[in-house]
mmCIF file with all atom_site columns, C-alpha atoms in Angstrom:
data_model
loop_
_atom_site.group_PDB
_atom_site.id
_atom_site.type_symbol
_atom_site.label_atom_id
_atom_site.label_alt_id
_atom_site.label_comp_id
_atom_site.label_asym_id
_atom_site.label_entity_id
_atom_site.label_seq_id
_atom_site.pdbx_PDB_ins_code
_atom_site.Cartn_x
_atom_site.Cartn_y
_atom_site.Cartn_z
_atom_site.occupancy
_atom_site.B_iso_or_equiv
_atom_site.pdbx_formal_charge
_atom_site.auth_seq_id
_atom_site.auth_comp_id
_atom_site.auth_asym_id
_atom_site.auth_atom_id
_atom_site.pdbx_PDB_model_num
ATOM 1   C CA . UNK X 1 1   ? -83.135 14.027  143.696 1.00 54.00 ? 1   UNK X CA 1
ATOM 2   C CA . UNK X 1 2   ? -82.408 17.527  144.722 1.00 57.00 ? 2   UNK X CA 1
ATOM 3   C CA . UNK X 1 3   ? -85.327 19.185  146.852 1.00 58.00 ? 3   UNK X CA 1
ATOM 4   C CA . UNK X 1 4   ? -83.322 22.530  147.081 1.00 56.00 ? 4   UNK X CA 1
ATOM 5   C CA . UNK X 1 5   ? -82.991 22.337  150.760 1.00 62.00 ? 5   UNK X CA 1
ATOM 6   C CA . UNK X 1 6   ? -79.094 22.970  150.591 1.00 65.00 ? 6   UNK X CA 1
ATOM 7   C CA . UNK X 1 7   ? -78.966 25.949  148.556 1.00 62.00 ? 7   UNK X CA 1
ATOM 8   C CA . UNK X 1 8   ? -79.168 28.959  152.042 1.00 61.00 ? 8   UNK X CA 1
ATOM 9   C CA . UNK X 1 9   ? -81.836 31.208  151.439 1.00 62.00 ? 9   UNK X CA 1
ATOM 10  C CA . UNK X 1 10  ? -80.732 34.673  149.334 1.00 59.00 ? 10  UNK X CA 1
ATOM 11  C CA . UNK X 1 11  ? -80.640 36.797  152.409 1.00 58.00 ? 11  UNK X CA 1
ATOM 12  C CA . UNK X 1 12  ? -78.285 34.116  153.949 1.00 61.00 ? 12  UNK X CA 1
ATOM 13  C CA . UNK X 1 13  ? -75.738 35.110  151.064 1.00 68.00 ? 13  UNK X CA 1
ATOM 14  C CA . UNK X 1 14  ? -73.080 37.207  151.723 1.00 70.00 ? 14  UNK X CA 1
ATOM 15  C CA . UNK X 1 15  ? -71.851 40.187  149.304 1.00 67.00 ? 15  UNK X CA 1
ATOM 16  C CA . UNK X 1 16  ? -68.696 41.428  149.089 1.00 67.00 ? 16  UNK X CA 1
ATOM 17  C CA . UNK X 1 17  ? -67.905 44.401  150.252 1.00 68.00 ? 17  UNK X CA 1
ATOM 18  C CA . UNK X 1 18  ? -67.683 47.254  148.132 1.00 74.00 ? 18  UNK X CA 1
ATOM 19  C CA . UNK X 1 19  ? -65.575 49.757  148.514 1.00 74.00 ? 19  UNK X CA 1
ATOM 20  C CA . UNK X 1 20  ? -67.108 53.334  149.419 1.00 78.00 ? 20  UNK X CA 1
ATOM 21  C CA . UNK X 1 21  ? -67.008 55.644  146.893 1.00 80.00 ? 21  UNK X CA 1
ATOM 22  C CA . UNK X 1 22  ? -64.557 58.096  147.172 1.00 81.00 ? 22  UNK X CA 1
ATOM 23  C CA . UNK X 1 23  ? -65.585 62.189  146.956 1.00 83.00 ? 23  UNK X CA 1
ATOM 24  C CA . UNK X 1 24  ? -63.995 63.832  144.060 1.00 83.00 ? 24  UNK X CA 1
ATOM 25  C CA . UNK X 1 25  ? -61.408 66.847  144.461 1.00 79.00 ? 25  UNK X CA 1
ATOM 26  C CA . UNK X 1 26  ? -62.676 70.121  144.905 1.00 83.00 ? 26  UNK X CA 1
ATOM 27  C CA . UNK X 1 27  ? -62.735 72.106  141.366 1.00 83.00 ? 27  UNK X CA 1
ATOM 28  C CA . UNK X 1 28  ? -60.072 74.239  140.821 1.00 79.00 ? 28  UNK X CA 1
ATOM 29  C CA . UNK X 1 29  ? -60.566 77.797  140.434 1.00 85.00 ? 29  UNK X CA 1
ATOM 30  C CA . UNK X 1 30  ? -60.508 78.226  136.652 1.00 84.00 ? 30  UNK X CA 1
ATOM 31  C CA . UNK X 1 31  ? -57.643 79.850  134.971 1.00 84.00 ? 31  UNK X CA 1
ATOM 32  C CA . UNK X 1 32  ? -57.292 83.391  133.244 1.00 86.00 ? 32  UNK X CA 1
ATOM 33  C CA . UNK X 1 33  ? -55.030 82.697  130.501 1.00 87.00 ? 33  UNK X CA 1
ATOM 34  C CA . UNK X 1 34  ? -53.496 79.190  129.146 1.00 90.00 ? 34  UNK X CA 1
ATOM 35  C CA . UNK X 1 35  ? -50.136 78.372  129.248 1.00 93.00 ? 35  UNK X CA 1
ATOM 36  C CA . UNK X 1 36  ? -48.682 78.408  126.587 1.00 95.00 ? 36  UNK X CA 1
ATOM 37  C CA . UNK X 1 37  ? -44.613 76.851  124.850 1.00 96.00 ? 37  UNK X CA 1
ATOM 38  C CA . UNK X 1 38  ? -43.081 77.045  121.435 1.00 96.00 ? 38  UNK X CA 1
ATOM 39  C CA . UNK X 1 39  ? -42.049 73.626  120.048 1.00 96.00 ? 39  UNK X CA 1
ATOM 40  C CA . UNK X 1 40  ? -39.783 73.779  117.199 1.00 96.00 ? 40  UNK X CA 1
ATOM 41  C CA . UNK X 1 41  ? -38.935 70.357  114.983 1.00 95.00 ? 41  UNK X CA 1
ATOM 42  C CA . UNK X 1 42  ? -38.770 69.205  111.729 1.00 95.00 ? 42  UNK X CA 1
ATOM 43  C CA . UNK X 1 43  ? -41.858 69.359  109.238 1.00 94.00 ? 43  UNK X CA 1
ATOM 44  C CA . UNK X 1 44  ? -41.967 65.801  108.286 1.00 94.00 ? 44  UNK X CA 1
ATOM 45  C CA . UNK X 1 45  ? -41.807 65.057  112.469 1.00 94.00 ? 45  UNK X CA 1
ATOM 46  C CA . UNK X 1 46  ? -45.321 67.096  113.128 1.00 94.00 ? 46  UNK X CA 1
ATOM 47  C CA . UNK X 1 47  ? -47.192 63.540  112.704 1.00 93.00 ? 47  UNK X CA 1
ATOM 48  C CA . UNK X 1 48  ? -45.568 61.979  115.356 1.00 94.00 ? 48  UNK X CA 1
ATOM 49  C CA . UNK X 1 49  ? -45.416 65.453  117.512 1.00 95.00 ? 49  UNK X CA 1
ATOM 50  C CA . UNK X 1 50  ? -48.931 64.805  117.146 1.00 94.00 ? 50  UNK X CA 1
ATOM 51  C CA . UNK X 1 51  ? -49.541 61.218  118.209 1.00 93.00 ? 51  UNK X CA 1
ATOM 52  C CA . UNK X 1 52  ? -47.481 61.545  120.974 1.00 94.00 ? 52  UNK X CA 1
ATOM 53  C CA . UNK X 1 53  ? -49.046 64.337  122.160 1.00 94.00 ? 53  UNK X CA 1
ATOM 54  C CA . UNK X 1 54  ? -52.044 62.811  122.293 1.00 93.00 ? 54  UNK X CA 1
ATOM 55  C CA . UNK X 1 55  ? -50.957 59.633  124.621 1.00 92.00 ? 55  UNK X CA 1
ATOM 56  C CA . UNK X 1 56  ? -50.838 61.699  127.089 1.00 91.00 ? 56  UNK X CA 1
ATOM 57  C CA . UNK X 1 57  ? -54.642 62.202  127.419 1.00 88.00 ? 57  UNK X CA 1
ATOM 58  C CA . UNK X 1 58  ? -55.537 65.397  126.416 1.00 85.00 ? 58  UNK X CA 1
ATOM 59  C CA . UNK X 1 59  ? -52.523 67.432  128.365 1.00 92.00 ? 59  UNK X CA 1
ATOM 60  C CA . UNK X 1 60  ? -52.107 69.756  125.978 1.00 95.00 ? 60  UNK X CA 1
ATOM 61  C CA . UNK X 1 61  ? -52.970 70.465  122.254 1.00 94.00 ? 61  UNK X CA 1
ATOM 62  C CA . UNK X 1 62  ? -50.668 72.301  119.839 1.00 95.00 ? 62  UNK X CA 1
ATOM 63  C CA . UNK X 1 63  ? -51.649 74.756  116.875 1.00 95.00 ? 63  UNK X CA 1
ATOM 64  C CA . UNK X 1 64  ? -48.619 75.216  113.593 1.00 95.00 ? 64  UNK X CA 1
ATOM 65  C CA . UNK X 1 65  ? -47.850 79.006  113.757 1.00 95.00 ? 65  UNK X CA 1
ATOM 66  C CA . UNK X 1 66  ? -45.449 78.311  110.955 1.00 95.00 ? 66  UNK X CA 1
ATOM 67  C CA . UNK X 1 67  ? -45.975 75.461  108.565 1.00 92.00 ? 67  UNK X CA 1
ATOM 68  C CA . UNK X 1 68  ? -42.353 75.581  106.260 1.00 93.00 ? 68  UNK X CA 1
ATOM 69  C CA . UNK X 1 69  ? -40.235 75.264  109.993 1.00 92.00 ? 69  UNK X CA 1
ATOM 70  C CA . UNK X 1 70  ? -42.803 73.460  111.589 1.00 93.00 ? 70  UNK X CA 1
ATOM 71  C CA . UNK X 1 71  ? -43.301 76.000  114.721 1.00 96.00 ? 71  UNK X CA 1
ATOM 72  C CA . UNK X 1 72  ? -45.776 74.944  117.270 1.00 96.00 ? 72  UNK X CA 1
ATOM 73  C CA . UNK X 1 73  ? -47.623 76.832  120.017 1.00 96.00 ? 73  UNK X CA 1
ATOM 74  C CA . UNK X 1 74  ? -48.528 74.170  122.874 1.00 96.00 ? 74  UNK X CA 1
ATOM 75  C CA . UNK X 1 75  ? -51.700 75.213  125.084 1.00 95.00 ? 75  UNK X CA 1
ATOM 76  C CA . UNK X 1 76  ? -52.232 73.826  128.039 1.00 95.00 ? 76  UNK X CA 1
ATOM 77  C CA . UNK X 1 77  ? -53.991 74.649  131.370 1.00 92.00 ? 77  UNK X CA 1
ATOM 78  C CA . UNK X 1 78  ? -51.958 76.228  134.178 1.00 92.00 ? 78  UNK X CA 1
ATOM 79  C CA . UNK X 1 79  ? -52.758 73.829  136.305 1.00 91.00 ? 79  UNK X CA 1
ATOM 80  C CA . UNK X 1 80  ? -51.133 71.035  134.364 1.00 92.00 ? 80  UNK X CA 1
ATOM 81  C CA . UNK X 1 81  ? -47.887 72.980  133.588 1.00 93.00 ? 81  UNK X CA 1
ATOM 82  C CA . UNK X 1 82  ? -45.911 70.046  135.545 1.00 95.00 ? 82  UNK X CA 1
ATOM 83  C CA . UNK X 1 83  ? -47.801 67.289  133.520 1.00 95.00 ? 83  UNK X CA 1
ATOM 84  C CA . UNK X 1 84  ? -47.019 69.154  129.822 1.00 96.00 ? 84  UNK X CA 1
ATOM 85  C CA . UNK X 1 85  ? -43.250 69.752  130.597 1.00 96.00 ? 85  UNK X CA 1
ATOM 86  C CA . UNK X 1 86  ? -42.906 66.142  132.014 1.00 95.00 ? 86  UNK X CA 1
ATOM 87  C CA . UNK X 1 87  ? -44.802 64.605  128.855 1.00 95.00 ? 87  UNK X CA 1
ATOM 88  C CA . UNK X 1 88  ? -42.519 67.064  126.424 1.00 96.00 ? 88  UNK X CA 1
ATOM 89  C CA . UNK X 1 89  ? -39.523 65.553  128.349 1.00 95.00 ? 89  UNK X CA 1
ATOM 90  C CA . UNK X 1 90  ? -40.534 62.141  128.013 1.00 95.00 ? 90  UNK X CA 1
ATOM 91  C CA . UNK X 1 91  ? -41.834 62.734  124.348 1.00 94.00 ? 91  UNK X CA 1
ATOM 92  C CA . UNK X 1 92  ? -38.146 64.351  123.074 1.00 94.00 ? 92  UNK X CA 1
ATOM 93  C CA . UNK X 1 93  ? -36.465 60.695  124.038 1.00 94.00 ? 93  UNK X CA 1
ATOM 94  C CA . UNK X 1 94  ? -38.622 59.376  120.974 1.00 91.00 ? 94  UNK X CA 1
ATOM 95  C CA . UNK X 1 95  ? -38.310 63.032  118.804 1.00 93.00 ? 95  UNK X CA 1
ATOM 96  C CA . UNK X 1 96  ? -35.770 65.934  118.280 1.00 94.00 ? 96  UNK X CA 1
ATOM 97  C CA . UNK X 1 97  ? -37.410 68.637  118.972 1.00 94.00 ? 97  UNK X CA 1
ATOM 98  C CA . UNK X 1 98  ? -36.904 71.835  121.035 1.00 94.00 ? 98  UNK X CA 1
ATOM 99  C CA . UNK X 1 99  ? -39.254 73.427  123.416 1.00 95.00 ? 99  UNK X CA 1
ATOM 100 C CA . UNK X 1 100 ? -38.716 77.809  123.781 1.00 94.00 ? 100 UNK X CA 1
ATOM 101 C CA . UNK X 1 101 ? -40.648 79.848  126.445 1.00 93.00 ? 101 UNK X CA 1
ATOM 102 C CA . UNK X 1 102 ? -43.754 81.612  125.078 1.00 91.00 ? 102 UNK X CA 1
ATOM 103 C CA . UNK X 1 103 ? -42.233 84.950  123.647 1.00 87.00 ? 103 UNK X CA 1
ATOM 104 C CA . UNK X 1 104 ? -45.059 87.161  123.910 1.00 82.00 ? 104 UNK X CA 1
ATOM 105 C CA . UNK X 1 105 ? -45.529 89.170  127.587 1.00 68.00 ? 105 UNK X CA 1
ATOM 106 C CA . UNK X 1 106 ? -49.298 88.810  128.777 1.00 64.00 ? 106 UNK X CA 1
ATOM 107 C CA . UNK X 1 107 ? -51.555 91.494  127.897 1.00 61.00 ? 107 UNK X CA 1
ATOM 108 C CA . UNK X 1 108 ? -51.424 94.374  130.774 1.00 59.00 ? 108 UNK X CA 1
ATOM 109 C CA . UNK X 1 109 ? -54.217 94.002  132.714 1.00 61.00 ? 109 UNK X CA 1
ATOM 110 C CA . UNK X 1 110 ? -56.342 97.295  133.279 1.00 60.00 ? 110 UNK X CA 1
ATOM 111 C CA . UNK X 1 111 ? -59.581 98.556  132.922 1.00 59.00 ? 111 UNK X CA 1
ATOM 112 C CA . UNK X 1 112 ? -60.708 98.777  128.799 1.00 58.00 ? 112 UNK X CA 1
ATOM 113 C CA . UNK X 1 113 ? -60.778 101.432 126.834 1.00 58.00 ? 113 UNK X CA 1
ATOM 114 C CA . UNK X 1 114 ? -64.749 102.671 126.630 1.00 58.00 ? 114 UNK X CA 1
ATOM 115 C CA . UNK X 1 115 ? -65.768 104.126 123.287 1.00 60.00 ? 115 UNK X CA 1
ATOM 116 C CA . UNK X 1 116 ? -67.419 107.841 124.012 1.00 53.00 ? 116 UNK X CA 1
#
């Protein structure tokens, strides 16, 4: 018969030791304008622009500017310019496609125009 006298008492149990939680990174300082790339690939490739894209955990996210010559704008955050070109690098062993510089100059920055 077992009268339970082997079994140590709970506080007798060790735990293991956890690991202490780590603090998170300071926020960055959020951005004034997105980056932004022109992607340029076959229409029938856009689906698979797409899904690879999207491995890659919300990087970036693209918009067609022009549907017939499948032209897309890429968006991404400033501070993951690094992590978009690497991903575009990677994703262009898979696809032909070619990635342009964003065209357009930044709007000037100045005071706006009040209506008197």
């Amino acid at each position: 018969m077992h009268d339970g006298q082997d079994t140590p008492p709970a506080a007798a149990l060790q735990v293991p030791a956890l690991r202490k939680r780590r603090k998170p990174a300071p926020a960055l300082a959020a951005p004034e304008l997105s980056g932004r790339l022109l992607v340029r690939l076959t229409p029938h490739h856009t689906a698979l622009f797409r899904f690879l894209l999207e491995a890659y955990d919300h990087t970036a996210y693209f918009t067609v500017l022009e549907p017939k010559t499948a032209l897309l704008k890429i968006v991404f955050s400033p501070h993951l310019e690094k992590e978009t070109r690497t991903a575009l690098a990677e994703m262009a062993r898979s696809l032909p496609f070619s990635v342009e510089e964003w065209p357009f100059s930044r709007p000037p920055r100045g005071r706006k125009k009040t209506l008197s």
